[in-house]
Amino acid sequence: MENKNYTELSSLGEFGLIDHLTRHIELKNKSTLKGVGDDAAVLDYGEKKILMSTDMLIQGIHFDLTYTPLKHLGYKAVASNVSDICAMNGIPRQITVSLAVSNHFSVESIEELYAGIYLACDHYGVDLVGGDTTSSKTGMCISITILGEAYAEDIVYRNTAKENQLLCVSGDLGAAYMGLQLLEREKAVFAGQPENSQPDFTGYEYILERQLKPEARIDIIKLLKEKNIRPTAMIDISDGLASEIMHICKDSQVGCTIYEEKIPIDYQTYKMAEELNLNATVCALSGGEDYELLFTAPLDLYDKLTALESVSVIGHTCKASAGYTLITRDGNSFELKAQGWVNFNKPETKD
Amino acid sequence: MENKNYTELSSLGEFGLIDHLTRHIELKNKSTLKGVGDDAAVLDYGEKKILMSTDMLIQGIHFDLTYTPLKHLGYKAVASNVSDICAMNGIPRQITVSLAVSNHFSVESIEELYAGIYLACDHYGVDLVGGDTTSSKTGMCISITILGEAYAEDIVYRNTAKENQLLCVSGDLGAAYMGLQLLEREKAVFAGQPENSQPDFTGYEYILERQLKPEARIDIIKLLKEKNIRPTAMIDISDGLASEIMHICKDSQVGCTIYEEKIPIDYQTYKMAEELNLNATVCALSGGEDYELLFTAPLDLYDKLTALESVSVIGHTCKASAGYTLITRDGNSFELKAQGWVNFNKPETKD
């Protein structure tokens, strides 16, 4: 097959590739004094505090290039880092991107990846200020470090929830996981099919987008600030709701009760879960990569919070000794575990 | 074979591993308000500027675990990042470490790696403030991002050298490369040998150490400051002297002349080069990983600089139109290229 758009990575060399990938960067933040092009980036912060976080994505572990377009992958890699800054109630500012790729990738494919990275940078107002590009023996590895800023008094930690506060989440949960299940199913179905056949994702566009191009909820951070709502503790939901709730509760030494009926789940997530014979609530509790925000807030903000379309109050904190409880739709209590809840069957305590 | 010190990585889980690896951290810098344990680290800078840099190391590309002890690898990974901050004339402060490893590694081996990382952190006064640990399908990948600080007026860039300034290097060059050649030779020799036989490195300890446990020249940064010497441009020598000289010269739009006899090369480097039938000067020009500093300085600092034991003046800058020239010991002129010089044989222009 003819392929005009194929340039060997090796034809550029390492410095050539970095130049090639970064020559069009336009710095957006006053605080970026010096971006790519020297040994280190130079950043100017005044009174503000710096937030720094990092994530590594490995081919075959975090993404499958069979069904993940590289542009989406680049976007998601940035979004997941931005999400960490949001989870501190900060504003994302700069990232560095380190990339290892084997020579099997073409320059164009790496450009696609960076197109997604830059798209996300534009969307979130972030500057790419440095990085490293290297070869790998096998597969692709992406490591992103992000800096954000916030006034000290605005920063929200995980360990500052108090007893008897509201537990809230943004958006809806479980969709990214169901999108992944759908992609995996179609991959299995289409293995060995003729090259031009295309899986049909009609009616599942939302869960696919949640998996392939998730957004960090910087809009929620801005909305809460606008409404004068300051979370008392916060975390982003990258590993599933249950695991993140337990992070906040353990670090804050409180317990919690959450209500199954309050957990926000999209229609497509329900529909896909039903098709695959999965429990949608378990998917919301244990499925990762939603990148929504989980936060606590004082009880007296209940009316303000329930008035927000993109926020759900799903329960409340309580004494640590009361443990972590999930109340199901039919009124049963389960102990919440990091992976869904303790028992997928009907509990012994009722009927 | 019995192995009591073997714990499956999988027995800890991802969070367990991170906790396990970071529980003994003691924060050293006042500017580190919050280290490991939340979505992001919180750093407090006042008037100072932040320097941020990142490096990725891939098994089989940057290191060979056959002969690289993991503790040394961890140390080197940090040192190479610290070197980037030194090259900006800054003080290193915080790092994040992202690590991908396959399940073939034991917890103890990863502890060894982190022992090296923490040793380097102690040595350079750096705080580890975050990171990510993940599994990989094959091999190990380490990505480190570093932040440093400096007053704006102290920061030294690559592109600020002027014509007719001194070109200086710290320490000696080519030793790390010769150490690598020695290790590669011994690896080849010992392939298939009984397990208890040990290669003999007597007389080559220095070049081995330069390869396995290089140091960032933070001492040089401090020394120059103490002596009131401010470099006009600076870079660290990670890819070989020739390549780094050309970085400074191209970015600063100047040319240069350097003198072979002035290039500092250790006795062990010469000896090993001779054994392997290599030209030691070419090794110094093209061999990487020395992590020495290359800098330019005004001519009137010549006496001050030559008085420093750990600094060598190797040449000077000139007009860009004069190009990049190496004057050999026998007085011949070669055009300097990023890989050694243009012609390893005798030049046509003489004899």
CSV table of C-alpha atoms in Angstrom, one decimal, chain A residues 14-15 33-34 37-62 83-85 87-88 94-100 129-132 134-138 141-147 152 155-159 234-236 239 243-244 247 251, chain B residues 14-15 33-34 37-62 83-85 87-88 94-100 129-132 134-138 141-147 152 155-159 234-236 239 243-244 247 251:
chain,number,residue,atom,x,y,z
A,14,GLU,CA,16.1,13.1,18.9
A,15,PHE,CA,16.7,16.9,18.8
A,33,LEU,CA,9.2,33.1,31.2
A,34,LYS,CA,11.0,30.4,29.3
A,37,GLY,CA,14.5,25.2,24.3
A,38,ASP,CA,16.9,25.1,27.3
A,39,ASP,CA,17.8,22.7,30.1
A,40,ALA,CA,14.8,23.8,32.1
A,41,ALA,CA,11.7,25.9,31.9
A,42,VAL,CA,11.6,29.2,33.8
A,43,LEU,CA,8.4,30.0,35.6
A,44,ASP,CA,7.4,33.2,37.4
A,45,TYR,CA,5.1,32.9,40.4
A,46,GLY,CA,4.4,35.7,42.8
A,47,GLU,CA,2.2,35.2,45.8
A,48,LYS,CA,0.7,32.0,44.5
A,49,LYS,CA,1.6,28.5,45.5
A,50,ILE,CA,2.6,25.9,42.9
A,51,LEU,CA,0.8,22.6,42.4
A,52,MET,CA,2.8,19.8,40.7
A,53,SER,CA,1.6,16.4,39.7
A,54,THR,CA,2.7,13.6,37.3
A,55,ASP,CA,1.2,10.7,35.5
A,56,MET,CA,2.6,7.9,33.4
A,57,LEU,CA,0.7,6.0,30.7
A,58,ILE,CA,2.0,2.7,29.3
A,59,GLN,CA,0.8,1.0,26.1
A,60,GLY,CA,-0.9,-2.2,26.8
A,61,ILE,CA,-1.6,-1.2,30.4
A,62,HIS,CA,-3.4,2.2,30.2
A,83,SER,CA,-7.8,16.8,36.6
A,84,ASP,CA,-5.2,16.4,39.4
A,85,ILE,CA,-4.7,20.2,39.6
A,87,ALA,CA,-8.8,18.2,42.5
A,88,MET,CA,-6.6,20.6,44.5
A,94,GLN,CA,2.4,24.3,32.6
A,95,ILE,CA,3.2,20.7,31.6
A,96,THR,CA,6.2,18.7,30.6
A,97,VAL,CA,5.8,15.7,28.3
A,98,SER,CA,8.2,12.8,28.2
A,99,LEU,CA,7.6,10.2,25.5
A,100,ALA,CA,9.3,6.9,24.7
A,129,VAL,CA,7.3,23.9,28.7
A,130,GLY,CA,9.6,21.0,28.3
A,131,GLY,CA,10.0,17.3,27.8
A,132,ASP,CA,12.1,14.4,26.7
A,134,THR,CA,13.4,8.9,23.5
A,135,SER,CA,13.2,5.5,21.8
A,136,SER,CA,11.8,2.4,23.4
A,137,LYS,CA,12.3,-1.2,22.7
A,138,THR,CA,8.6,-1.9,22.8
A,141,CYS,CA,5.2,5.3,27.3
A,142,ILE,CA,4.0,8.8,28.1
A,143,SER,CA,4.8,10.7,31.2
A,144,ILE,CA,3.4,14.1,31.9
A,145,THR,CA,4.1,16.4,34.8
A,146,ILE,CA,1.9,19.4,35.5
A,147,LEU,CA,2.2,22.5,37.5
A,152,ALA,CA,-2.7,28.9,49.8
A,155,ILE,CA,-6.1,24.8,48.1
A,156,VAL,CA,-8.3,21.9,49.0
A,157,TYR,CA,-6.7,18.7,50.3
A,158,ARG,CA,-8.0,15.1,50.8
A,159,ASN,CA,-7.6,15.0,54.5
A,234,MET,CA,-11.6,17.0,47.3
A,235,ILE,CA,-10.1,14.4,45.0
A,236,ASP,CA,-10.6,13.4,41.3
A,239,ASP,CA,-9.9,4.9,40.0
A,243,SER,CA,-11.8,3.9,46.1
A,244,GLU,CA,-11.7,7.7,46.0
A,247,HIS,CA,-9.2,7.9,50.2
A,251,ASP,CA,-7.2,10.5,55.2
B,14,GLU,CA,-0.2,0.2,43.4
B,15,PHE,CA,-1.2,2.4,46.4
B,33,LEU,CA,4.4,22.7,51.8
B,34,LYS,CA,3.0,19.4,50.8
B,37,GLY,CA,0.0,12.0,49.5
B,38,ASP,CA,-2.4,14.2,47.6
B,39,ASP,CA,-3.2,14.8,43.9
B,40,ALA,CA,-0.4,17.3,43.7
B,41,ALA,CA,2.5,18.7,45.6
B,42,VAL,CA,2.2,22.2,47.0
B,43,LEU,CA,5.3,24.4,46.7
B,44,ASP,CA,5.9,27.8,48.1
B,45,TYR,CA,8.2,30.2,46.2
B,46,GLY,CA,8.5,33.9,47.0
B,47,GLU,CA,10.6,36.1,44.8
B,48,LYS,CA,12.4,33.3,43.2
B,49,LYS,CA,11.9,31.8,39.7
B,50,ILE,CA,11.1,28.1,39.2
B,51,LEU,CA,13.2,25.9,37.0
B,52,MET,CA,11.5,22.7,35.8
B,53,SER,CA,13.0,19.9,33.8
B,54,THR,CA,12.3,16.3,33.0
B,55,ASP,CA,14.1,13.1,31.8
B,56,MET,CA,13.0,9.7,30.9
B,57,LEU,CA,15.1,6.5,31.1
B,58,ILE,CA,14.2,3.3,29.4
B,59,GLN,CA,15.6,-0.1,30.0
B,60,GLY,CA,17.6,-1.4,27.1
B,61,ILE,CA,18.1,2.1,25.7
B,62,HIS,CA,19.5,4.1,28.6
B,83,SER,CA,22.5,18.5,36.4
B,84,ASP,CA,19.8,20.2,34.2
B,85,ILE,CA,19.0,22.6,37.0
B,87,ALA,CA,23.1,24.1,33.9
B,88,MET,CA,20.6,27.0,34.4
B,94,GLN,CA,11.8,19.1,44.2
B,95,ILE,CA,11.4,16.0,42.0
B,96,THR,CA,8.6,13.8,41.0
B,97,VAL,CA,9.4,10.2,40.0
B,98,SER,CA,7.2,8.1,37.7
B,99,LEU,CA,8.1,4.4,37.4
B,100,ALA,CA,6.8,1.6,35.2
B,129,VAL,CA,7.2,15.4,46.2
B,130,GLY,CA,5.2,13.0,44.0
B,131,GLY,CA,5.1,10.4,41.4
B,132,ASP,CA,3.3,7.6,39.8
B,134,THR,CA,2.5,1.6,37.3
B,135,SER,CA,3.1,-1.8,35.7
B,136,SER,CA,4.6,-2.3,32.3
B,137,LYS,CA,4.4,-5.2,29.9
B,138,THR,CA,8.2,-5.2,29.4
B,141,CYS,CA,10.8,3.1,32.5
B,142,ILE,CA,11.7,5.9,34.8
B,143,SER,CA,10.6,9.5,34.3
B,144,ILE,CA,11.8,12.2,36.6
B,145,THR,CA,10.7,15.8,36.7
B,146,ILE,CA,12.7,18.3,38.7
B,147,LEU,CA,12.0,21.9,39.9
B,152,ALA,CA,15.9,35.9,37.6
B,155,ILE,CA,19.7,32.3,35.5
B,156,VAL,CA,22.1,31.4,32.7
B,157,TYR,CA,20.7,30.4,29.3
B,158,ARG,CA,22.3,28.6,26.4
B,159,ASN,CA,21.8,31.5,23.9
B,234,MET,CA,25.8,27.3,30.2
B,235,ILE,CA,24.7,23.8,29.4
B,236,ASP,CA,25.4,20.4,30.9
B,239,ASP,CA,25.4,14.1,25.0
B,243,SER,CA,27.2,18.4,20.6
B,244,GLU,CA,26.8,20.7,23.6
B,247,HIS,CA,24.1,23.9,21.1
B,251,ASP,CA,21.7,29.2,20.0
